[in-house]
Coordinates of C-alpha atoms in Angstrom, one line a residue:
X1 CA -11.8 110.2 -72.2
X2 CA -11.5 108.5 -75.5
X3 CA -9.4 105.8 -73.9
X4 CA -12.0 105.2 -71.2
X5 CA -14.7 104.9 -73.9
X6 CA -12.6 102.5 -75.9
X7 CA -11.9 100.4 -72.8
X8 CA -15.6 100.3 -71.9
X9 CA -16.5 99.3 -75.5
X10 CA -14.1 96.4 -75.3
X11 CA -15.6 94.9 -72.2
X12 CA -18.3 92.3 -72.2
X13 CA -20.1 90.5 -69.3
X14 CA -19.9 86.7 -69.2
X15 CA -23.4 86.0 -67.7
X16 CA -24.3 82.4 -66.6
X17 CA -25.7 80.2 -69.5
X18 CA -29.4 79.5 -69.4
X19 CA -30.5 76.1 -68.3
X20 CA -33.1 74.5 -70.5
X21 CA -35.7 71.7 -69.9
X22 CA -33.5 68.9 -71.3
X23 CA -30.7 69.7 -68.8
X24 CA -32.9 69.3 -65.7
X25 CA -33.4 66.3 -63.3
X26 CA -37.2 66.5 -63.4
X27 CA -37.9 64.7 -60.1
X28 CA -35.4 66.8 -58.2
X29 CA -36.7 69.9 -59.9
X30 CA -40.3 69.4 -58.9
X31 CA -39.6 68.1 -55.3
X32 CA -37.2 71.0 -54.5
X33 CA -39.5 73.4 -56.2
X34 CA -42.5 72.4 -54.1
X35 CA -40.5 72.9 -50.9
X36 CA -39.0 76.2 -51.9
X37 CA -42.1 77.8 -53.3
X38 CA -44.2 76.7 -50.3
X39 CA -41.8 78.8 -48.1
X40 CA -42.2 81.8 -50.5
X41 CA -46.0 81.5 -50.4
X42 CA -46.1 81.3 -46.6
X43 CA -44.0 84.5 -46.3
X44 CA -46.2 86.5 -48.7
X45 CA -49.6 85.1 -47.9
X46 CA -50.7 87.9 -45.4
X47 CA -50.1 90.5 -48.1
X48 CA -52.5 88.6 -50.4
X49 CA -55.1 88.5 -47.6
X50 CA -54.8 92.3 -47.3
X51 CA -55.2 92.8 -51.0
X52 CA -58.3 90.6 -51.2
X53 CA -60.0 92.4 -48.2
X54 CA -59.4 95.8 -49.9
X55 CA -60.7 94.6 -53.2
X56 CA -64.0 93.4 -51.9
X57 CA -64.5 96.4 -49.5
X58 CA -67.1 99.0 -50.6
X59 CA -64.9 101.9 -49.4
X60 CA -61.3 102.8 -49.7
X61 CA -59.3 101.8 -46.6
X62 CA -55.5 101.8 -46.4
X63 CA -53.7 98.5 -46.2
X64 CA -52.3 99.6 -42.8
X65 CA -55.7 100.2 -41.3
X66 CA -57.0 96.9 -42.9
X67 CA -54.1 95.0 -41.3
X68 CA -54.6 96.5 -37.8
X69 CA -58.4 95.9 -38.1
X70 CA -57.9 92.2 -38.9
X71 CA -55.4 91.7 -36.1
X72 CA -57.6 93.6 -33.6
X73 CA -60.9 91.9 -34.3
X74 CA -59.9 88.5 -35.7
X75 CA -56.4 87.9 -34.4
X76 CA -53.1 87.3 -36.2
X77 CA -54.2 83.9 -37.4
X78 CA -56.8 85.6 -39.7
X79 CA -53.9 86.8 -41.9
X80 CA -53.3 83.1 -42.7
X81 CA -57.0 82.1 -43.2
X82 CA -57.2 79.8 -46.2
X83 CA -53.5 79.2 -46.3
X84 CA -53.7 75.4 -46.0
X85 CA -56.0 75.2 -49.0
X86 CA -53.8 77.6 -50.9
X87 CA -50.7 75.6 -50.1
X88 CA -52.2 72.3 -51.1
X89 CA -53.3 73.8 -54.4
X90 CA -50.1 75.6 -55.1
X91 CA -48.0 72.5 -55.2
X92 CA -49.7 70.9 -58.3
X93 CA -50.3 74.3 -59.8
X94 CA -46.6 75.2 -59.6
X95 CA -45.7 71.8 -61.1
X96 CA -47.9 72.5 -64.1
X97 CA -46.7 76.1 -64.3
X98 CA -43.0 75.2 -64.2
X99 CA -43.4 72.3 -66.7
X100 CA -45.3 74.4 -69.2
X101 CA -42.9 77.3 -68.7
X102 CA -39.7 75.3 -69.4
X103 CA -41.1 73.2 -72.2
X104 CA -42.5 76.2 -74.1
X105 CA -39.4 78.3 -73.5
X106 CA -37.1 75.6 -74.8
X107 CA -39.2 74.8 -77.9
X108 CA -40.1 78.4 -78.8
X109 CA -36.6 79.6 -78.2
X110 CA -35.1 77.0 -80.5
X111 CA -37.7 77.7 -83.2
X112 CA -37.1 81.5 -83.1
X113 CA -33.3 81.1 -83.3
X114 CA -33.8 78.8 -86.4
X115 CA -35.9 81.5 -88.0
X116 CA -32.9 83.8 -87.8
X117 CA -34.1 86.2 -85.2
X118 CA -31.5 88.1 -83.1
X119 CA -30.8 86.3 -79.8
X120 CA -32.3 89.1 -77.6
X121 CA -35.6 89.2 -79.6
X122 CA -35.8 85.4 -79.7
X123 CA -35.3 85.3 -75.9
X124 CA -38.1 87.9 -75.3
X125 CA -40.5 86.1 -77.6
X126 CA -39.7 82.7 -76.0
X127 CA -40.2 84.1 -72.5
X128 CA -43.5 85.8 -73.4
X129 CA -44.9 82.6 -75.0
X130 CA -43.7 80.5 -72.0
X131 CA -45.3 82.9 -69.5
X132 CA -48.6 82.8 -71.5
X133 CA -48.8 79.0 -71.7
X134 CA -47.7 78.5 -68.1
X135 CA -50.4 80.8 -66.8
X136 CA -53.1 79.1 -68.8
X137 CA -52.0 75.6 -67.7
X138 CA -51.8 76.6 -64.0
X139 CA -55.2 78.3 -63.9
X140 CA -56.9 74.8 -64.3
X141 CA -55.8 74.3 -60.7
X142 CA -55.4 77.8 -59.4
X143 CA -58.9 79.0 -60.1
X144 CA -60.7 76.6 -57.8
X145 CA -58.0 77.1 -55.2
X146 CA -58.5 80.9 -55.5
X147 CA -62.3 80.6 -55.1
X148 CA -62.0 78.6 -51.9
X149 CA -59.1 80.4 -50.3
X150 CA -60.5 83.8 -51.0
X151 CA -63.9 82.9 -49.6
X152 CA -62.0 81.8 -46.4
X153 CA -60.0 85.1 -46.4
X154 CA -63.0 87.4 -46.3
X155 CA -65.0 85.2 -43.9
X156 CA -65.4 86.6 -40.4
X157 CA -64.6 90.2 -41.4
X158 CA -64.4 92.5 -38.4
X159 CA -66.8 94.9 -40.0
X160 CA -69.4 93.0 -42.1
X161 CA -71.0 96.3 -43.3
X162 CA -68.0 96.9 -45.4
X163 CA -68.5 93.6 -47.2
X164 CA -72.4 93.4 -47.6
X165 CA -72.3 91.1 -50.6
X166 CA -69.7 88.7 -49.3
X167 CA -70.9 85.1 -49.4
X168 CA -73.1 84.5 -46.4
X169 CA -72.2 80.8 -46.3
X170 CA -69.9 79.9 -43.4
X171 CA -67.1 77.4 -43.9
X172 CA -65.2 75.3 -41.3
X173 CA -62.2 74.8 -43.5
X174 CA -61.1 74.3 -47.2
X175 CA -62.7 70.9 -47.5
X176 CA -66.0 72.2 -46.1
X177 CA -65.9 75.1 -48.5
X178 CA -65.3 72.8 -51.4
X179 CA -68.3 70.6 -50.5
X180 CA -70.6 73.6 -49.9
X181 CA -69.6 75.4 -53.1
X182 CA -70.0 72.2 -55.1
X183 CA -73.4 71.5 -53.6
X184 CA -74.7 75.1 -54.0
X185 CA -73.3 76.1 -57.4
X186 CA -72.0 72.9 -58.9
X187 CA -68.6 72.6 -60.6
X188 CA -69.1 76.0 -62.3
X189 CA -69.0 77.6 -58.8
X190 CA -65.4 76.4 -58.4
X191 CA -64.5 77.9 -61.7
X192 CA -66.2 81.2 -61.1
X193 CA -64.1 83.9 -62.7
X194 CA -62.0 81.4 -64.8
X195 CA -62.3 83.4 -68.0
X196 CA -61.2 86.7 -66.5
X197 CA -58.5 84.8 -64.5
X198 CA -57.1 83.7 -67.9
X199 CA -57.5 87.3 -69.2
X200 CA -55.7 88.6 -66.1
X201 CA -52.8 86.1 -65.6
X202 CA -52.0 85.0 -69.1
X203 CA -51.2 88.5 -70.4
X204 CA -49.7 89.4 -67.0
X205 CA -47.3 86.4 -67.2
X206 CA -46.5 87.1 -70.9
X207 CA -45.7 90.8 -70.0
X208 CA -43.8 89.8 -66.9
X209 CA -41.5 87.2 -68.5
X210 CA -40.9 89.4 -71.6
X211 CA -40.2 92.4 -69.3
X212 CA -37.9 90.4 -67.2
X213 CA -35.9 89.3 -70.2
X214 CA -35.5 92.9 -71.4
X215 CA -35.0 94.4 -67.9
X216 CA -32.2 91.9 -67.2
X217 CA -30.3 93.0 -70.3
X218 CA -30.9 96.7 -69.4
X219 CA -29.6 96.2 -65.9
X220 CA -26.5 94.2 -67.0
X221 CA -25.8 96.9 -69.7
X222 CA -26.3 99.7 -67.2
X223 CA -25.0 99.2 -63.7
X224 CA -24.4 95.4 -63.7
X225 CA -20.9 95.7 -65.0
X226 CA -19.9 98.0 -62.1
X227 CA -20.7 95.2 -59.6
X228 CA -18.8 92.4 -61.3
X229 CA -15.8 91.1 -59.5
X230 CA -12.6 92.3 -61.2
X231 CA -11.8 89.0 -62.9
X232 CA -10.8 90.1 -66.4
X233 CA -9.9 87.7 -69.1
X234 CA -8.5 88.9 -72.5
X235 CA -9.7 86.7 -75.4
X236 CA -8.2 86.4 -78.9
X237 CA -10.2 89.4 -80.1
X238 CA -8.7 91.7 -77.5
X239 CA -12.1 92.0 -75.7
X240 CA -12.0 91.9 -71.9
X241 CA -14.6 89.6 -70.3
X242 CA -16.1 90.5 -66.9
X243 CA -17.1 87.6 -64.8
X244 CA -19.9 88.4 -62.2
X245 CA -20.0 86.4 -59.0
X246 CA -23.1 84.5 -57.8
X247 CA -24.2 87.4 -55.5
X248 CA -24.1 89.9 -58.4
X249 CA -26.1 87.6 -60.6
X250 CA -28.8 87.1 -58.0
X251 CA -28.9 90.9 -57.3
X252 CA -29.4 91.7 -61.0
X253 CA -32.0 88.9 -61.4
X254 CA -33.9 90.3 -58.3
X255 CA -33.9 93.9 -59.5
X256 CA -35.0 92.9 -63.0
X257 CA -37.8 90.7 -61.5
X258 CA -39.0 93.6 -59.2
X259 CA -39.1 96.0 -62.2
X260 CA -41.1 93.5 -64.3
X261 CA -43.5 92.7 -61.4
X262 CA -44.3 96.3 -60.7
X263 CA -45.1 97.0 -64.4
X264 CA -47.3 93.8 -64.6
X265 CA -49.2 94.7 -61.4
X266 CA -50.0 98.2 -62.6
X267 CA -51.3 97.0 -66.0
X268 CA -53.4 94.1 -64.8
X269 CA -54.8 95.6 -61.5
X270 CA -58.4 96.4 -62.7
X271 CA -58.8 92.9 -64.1
X272 CA -57.5 91.4 -60.8
X273 CA -60.0 93.4 -58.8
X274 CA -62.9 92.3 -61.0
X275 CA -61.8 88.7 -60.8
X276 CA -61.6 88.7 -57.0
X277 CA -65.1 90.2 -56.7
X278 CA -66.5 87.7 -59.1
X279 CA -65.0 84.8 -57.1
X280 CA -66.0 86.1 -53.6
X281 CA -69.2 88.2 -53.8
X282 CA -72.8 87.1 -54.3
X283 CA -74.8 89.1 -56.9
X284 CA -77.7 91.4 -55.8
X285 CA -80.0 90.2 -58.7
X286 CA -78.6 86.7 -59.2
X287 CA -78.3 85.5 -55.6
X288 CA -75.8 82.7 -55.2
X289 CA -74.9 82.6 -58.9
X290 CA -72.7 85.6 -58.4
X291 CA -72.5 88.9 -60.2
X292 CA -71.7 89.3 -63.9
X293 CA -68.6 91.2 -65.1
X294 CA -70.9 94.1 -66.1
X295 CA -72.5 94.3 -62.7
X296 CA -69.1 94.1 -61.0
X297 CA -67.7 97.0 -63.0
X298 CA -70.9 99.1 -62.5
X299 CA -70.7 98.5 -58.7
X300 CA -67.0 99.4 -58.6
X301 CA -67.6 102.6 -60.5
X302 CA -70.6 103.5 -58.4
X303 CA -68.6 102.9 -55.1
X304 CA -65.6 105.0 -56.0
X305 CA -65.3 105.8 -59.7
X306 CA -62.7 104.1 -61.9
X307 CA -60.1 104.5 -59.1
X308 CA -62.0 101.8 -57.2
X309 CA -60.6 99.3 -59.8
X310 CA -57.2 100.0 -58.3
X311 CA -58.1 99.2 -54.7
X312 CA -55.5 97.0 -53.2
X313 CA -52.8 98.3 -55.7
X314 CA -50.3 98.9 -52.9
X315 CA -50.4 95.4 -51.4
X316 CA -50.6 93.8 -54.9
X317 CA -47.6 95.9 -56.1
X318 CA -45.6 95.0 -53.1
X319 CA -46.7 91.4 -53.3
X320 CA -45.9 91.0 -57.0
X321 CA -42.6 92.8 -56.7
X322 CA -41.5 90.8 -53.6
X323 CA -42.9 87.6 -55.0
X324 CA -41.2 88.2 -58.4
X325 CA -37.9 88.9 -56.7
X326 CA -38.0 85.9 -54.4
X327 CA -39.6 83.7 -57.1
X328 CA -37.0 84.3 -59.8
X329 CA -34.0 84.1 -57.5
X330 CA -35.4 80.9 -56.0
X331 CA -36.3 79.6 -59.4
X332 CA -32.9 80.2 -61.0
X333 CA -31.2 78.7 -57.9
X334 CA -33.6 75.7 -58.2
X335 CA -32.7 75.2 -61.8
X336 CA -29.0 75.2 -61.0
X337 CA -29.5 72.7 -58.2
X338 CA -31.6 70.4 -60.4
X339 CA -29.2 70.3 -63.4
X340 CA -28.3 66.7 -64.3
X341 CA -24.6 67.5 -65.1
X342 CA -23.3 70.0 -62.6
X343 CA -20.1 70.4 -64.7
X344 CA -22.0 72.6 -67.2
X345 CA -22.3 75.2 -64.4
X346 CA -18.6 75.3 -63.9
X347 CA -17.3 78.8 -64.7

């Protein structure tokens, strides 16, 4: 038993080195990123539609019933209503997000190491700061795209009585929605809910990236070593190094991302519900100006108590966990593909 403990204490896992901003071929990074994340968005878009429908409904309906209702009354294409607008907006938003993320992570990471902080602490701080700045930069594009695409998502609901305050204006497509919102509400209409979007996504991203950094270390320290291929190497200090293969690395990244995504979804769900209602619904007292945050919260509590703030939690939890898993594995793979000098990746 003592020998086994000693053997375990003398093993360490040689995980792949992190790839920072200076090591990337920027044009390749953004071009491949746009293509890869477009595919991820297309796969997960129906889940986002279900979440949005549940959040604006005045009564609690399961996501399964919501899905069947949409397909029955509106057809399968309704699950992709507003996707074109969302996709066009996602490309520049993702570019802003990735640039802000990598630049901040690189700069803050270097600064925290120079301050003498331990490497795990420095990595967590750098990831949190990177997630915060990336979310704030991307919201400049994402908020107008959200407003337009979400209006299209709830348009043509099979049961209008369940969405009595949904915008009564009918849109032909994303461009038509953009013109009508701009004509009716001005530029402020396109940025409805911008403040609460920042309050939702900035902390959410900070929590997610910090949680991901911590979760990855926990997974590697727990079960990760058991899935490493048996490629031991004894260094000068007598410590055996375990070298994980690419499949193990991706599996650990995926599990860590799903854990971080689930925690983030649970913490920020009420804010996301309020944000969605602000962007989609018209106010009773204010007409086209939309409800205030206070009115939105009061309406939610009146409809179903504080639990109403968690409507759509199931689809959002699933969406964020699946999105986080596919996003991080795609993102790490993208960074490795976009490295200027591929020799640095040689094991």
